[in-house]
Amino acid sequence: MTESAGSDSLRPAIQNQGQRLHQHKQLSANLTAGMQQLQAQQGDLLSSMGNLEASLSSQLKQMRERNPVSFGPVSDASPPQASSGPEGPQPDLRLSVQEPRGIQIERYDGDSATCRSFLVNCSLLFELNPSCYSSDRAKVAVVITYLTSRAREWATAEWDRQSAVCRTF
């Protein structure tokens, strides 16, 4: 009798374990199906991205063929002219970039004997490249990069505290 009482008490525990195993098996199957669905969606997304990349590359190529970018001297003689295409007048989108013209500027250490030539060379650099140095603050920043020793220490301190001296060249 004790054997049957013992097996009677084990039966519900074994049934409970069987139900849990069935639930885990079902969860595992659901997770596997979900992962397969995510993999399929990821594949679709990658394919779509590849198609989008190909389309954008093609469009960019067409735009470059229609509106080439040229690098050369800026011409102030005449404004850009609109061209005519199958979609009607097209604006001239060519970009002209002028390389900065450089002059040799020697570093300045604060010596009063070389101050005038240093400032003249800086002024020439700015005059030859007005688009590069369009603000006084940009000019002052460039000047500071050519300073050395105590002159640079002083200028750096003035720049850091945003002194009025750094607002005009």
PDB file of C-alpha atoms in Angstrom, residues 60-145:
ATOM      1  CA  LEU A  60      24.035  60.285 -58.720  1.00  0.00           C
ATOM      2  CA  LYS A  61      25.802  59.181 -61.895  1.00  0.00           C
ATOM      3  CA  GLN A  62      23.090  60.800 -64.012  1.00  0.00           C
ATOM      4  CA  MET A  63      23.288  64.014 -61.979  1.00  0.00           C
ATOM      5  CA  ARG A  64      27.062  64.134 -62.373  1.00  0.00           C
ATOM      6  CA  GLU A  65      26.724  63.653 -66.125  1.00  0.00           C
ATOM      7  CA  ARG A  66      24.156  66.452 -66.372  1.00  0.00           C
ATOM      8  CA  ASN A  67      25.893  68.858 -63.974  1.00  0.00           C
ATOM      9  CA  PRO A  68      29.636  68.248 -63.881  1.00  0.00           C
ATOM     10  CA  VAL A  69      31.607  69.828 -61.073  1.00  0.00           C
ATOM     11  CA  SER A  70      34.663  71.660 -62.263  1.00  0.00           C
ATOM     12  CA  PHE A  71      37.466  72.935 -60.141  1.00  0.00           C
ATOM     13  CA  GLY A  72      39.246  75.961 -61.482  1.00  0.00           C
ATOM     14  CA  PRO A  73      39.568  79.704 -61.185  1.00  0.00           C
ATOM     15  CA  VAL A  74      36.432  81.603 -60.261  1.00  0.00           C
ATOM     16  CA  SER A  75      35.316  83.793 -63.101  1.00  0.00           C
ATOM     17  CA  ASP A  76      33.584  87.036 -62.128  1.00  0.00           C
ATOM     18  CA  ALA A  77      33.154  88.002 -65.787  1.00  0.00           C
ATOM     19  CA  SER A  78      29.686  86.522 -66.293  1.00  0.00           C
ATOM     20  CA  PRO A  79      27.123  84.895 -64.026  1.00  0.00           C
ATOM     21  CA  PRO A  80      26.301  81.206 -64.515  1.00  0.00           C
ATOM     22  CA  GLN A  81      23.914  80.559 -67.377  1.00  0.00           C
ATOM     23  CA  ALA A  82      20.946  78.204 -67.176  1.00  0.00           C
ATOM     24  CA  SER A  83      21.119  75.281 -69.575  1.00  0.00           C
ATOM     25  CA  SER A  84      18.146  73.712 -71.263  1.00  0.00           C
ATOM     26  CA  GLY A  85      17.390  70.029 -70.849  1.00  0.00           C
ATOM     27  CA  PRO A  86      14.485  67.647 -71.417  1.00  0.00           C
ATOM     28  CA  GLU A  87      12.834  68.892 -68.198  1.00  0.00           C
ATOM     29  CA  GLY A  88      13.208  72.543 -69.215  1.00  0.00           C
ATOM     30  CA  PRO A  89      15.803  75.121 -68.101  1.00  0.00           C
ATOM     31  CA  GLN A  90      18.348  73.722 -65.676  1.00  0.00           C
ATOM     32  CA  PRO A  91      20.438  75.908 -63.367  1.00  0.00           C
ATOM     33  CA  ASP A  92      24.193  75.783 -63.830  1.00  0.00           C
ATOM     34  CA  LEU A  93      25.376  73.858 -60.786  1.00  0.00           C
ATOM     35  CA  ARG A  94      29.061  73.768 -61.654  1.00  0.00           C
ATOM     36  CA  LEU A  95      31.277  74.663 -58.752  1.00  0.00           C
ATOM     37  CA  SER A  96      34.405  76.669 -59.271  1.00  0.00           C
ATOM     38  CA  VAL A  97      36.897  76.582 -56.476  1.00  0.00           C
ATOM     39  CA  GLN A  98      39.984  78.711 -56.382  1.00  0.00           C
ATOM     40  CA  GLU A  99      42.935  77.316 -54.527  1.00  0.00           C
ATOM     41  CA  PRO A 100      44.276  79.705 -51.890  1.00  0.00           C
ATOM     42  CA  ARG A 101      47.258  81.586 -53.144  1.00  0.00           C
ATOM     43  CA  GLY A 102      50.011  81.372 -50.628  1.00  0.00           C
ATOM     44  CA  ILE A 103      52.928  83.495 -49.757  1.00  0.00           C
ATOM     45  CA  GLN A 104      55.726  82.491 -47.488  1.00  0.00           C
ATOM     46  CA  ILE A 105      55.094  83.913 -44.032  1.00  0.00           C
ATOM     47  CA  GLU A 106      57.853  83.510 -41.514  1.00  0.00           C
ATOM     48  CA  ARG A 107      56.936  82.933 -37.914  1.00  0.00           C
ATOM     49  CA  TYR A 108      56.955  86.012 -35.698  1.00  0.00           C
ATOM     50  CA  ASP A 109      58.361  86.010 -32.187  1.00  0.00           C
ATOM     51  CA  GLY A 110      57.460  89.556 -31.154  1.00  0.00           C
ATOM     52  CA  ASP A 111      60.636  91.301 -32.346  1.00  0.00           C
ATOM     53  CA  SER A 112      59.760  94.920 -33.233  1.00  0.00           C
ATOM     54  CA  ALA A 113      62.327  94.930 -36.076  1.00  0.00           C
ATOM     55  CA  THR A 114      60.394  92.312 -38.067  1.00  0.00           C
ATOM     56  CA  CYS A 115      56.860  93.295 -37.027  1.00  0.00           C
ATOM     57  CA  ARG A 116      56.066  95.467 -40.069  1.00  0.00           C
ATOM     58  CA  SER A 117      57.154  92.868 -42.638  1.00  0.00           C
ATOM     59  CA  PHE A 118      55.237  90.156 -40.754  1.00  0.00           C
ATOM     60  CA  LEU A 119      52.010  92.216 -40.777  1.00  0.00           C
ATOM     61  CA  VAL A 120      52.458  93.157 -44.452  1.00  0.00           C
ATOM     62  CA  ASN A 121      52.907  89.488 -45.403  1.00  0.00           C
ATOM     63  CA  CYS A 122      49.756  88.577 -43.459  1.00  0.00           C
ATOM     64  CA  SER A 123      47.850  91.394 -45.193  1.00  0.00           C
ATOM     65  CA  LEU A 124      49.043  90.147 -48.581  1.00  0.00           C
ATOM     66  CA  LEU A 125      47.887  86.630 -47.770  1.00  0.00           C
ATOM     67  CA  PHE A 126      44.439  87.923 -46.834  1.00  0.00           C
ATOM     68  CA  GLU A 127      44.252  90.188 -49.888  1.00  0.00           C
ATOM     69  CA  LEU A 128      45.127  87.346 -52.247  1.00  0.00           C
ATOM     70  CA  ASN A 129      42.568  85.019 -50.626  1.00  0.00           C
ATOM     71  CA  PRO A 130      39.551  87.120 -49.633  1.00  0.00           C
ATOM     72  CA  SER A 131      37.126  84.179 -49.696  1.00  0.00           C
ATOM     73  CA  CYS A 132      39.303  82.188 -47.296  1.00  0.00           C
ATOM     74  CA  TYR A 133      39.694  85.008 -44.795  1.00  0.00           C
ATOM     75  CA  SER A 134      36.407  86.873 -44.993  1.00  0.00           C
ATOM     76  CA  SER A 135      36.194  87.920 -41.348  1.00  0.00           C
ATOM     77  CA  ASP A 136      38.601  89.807 -39.135  1.00  0.00           C
ATOM     78  CA  ARG A 137      38.349  87.044 -36.555  1.00  0.00           C
ATOM     79  CA  ALA A 138      39.536  84.483 -39.154  1.00  0.00           C
ATOM     80  CA  LYS A 139      42.466  86.753 -40.010  1.00  0.00           C
ATOM     81  CA  VAL A 140      43.430  87.104 -36.356  1.00  0.00           C
ATOM     82  CA  ALA A 141      43.229  83.328 -35.926  1.00  0.00           C
ATOM     83  CA  VAL A 142      45.649  82.821 -38.828  1.00  0.00           C
ATOM     84  CA  VAL A 143      48.023  85.458 -37.486  1.00  0.00           C
ATOM     85  CA  ILE A 144      48.097  83.690 -34.113  1.00  0.00           C
ATOM     86  CA  THR A 145      49.151  80.445 -35.805  1.00  0.00           C
TER      87      THR A 145
END
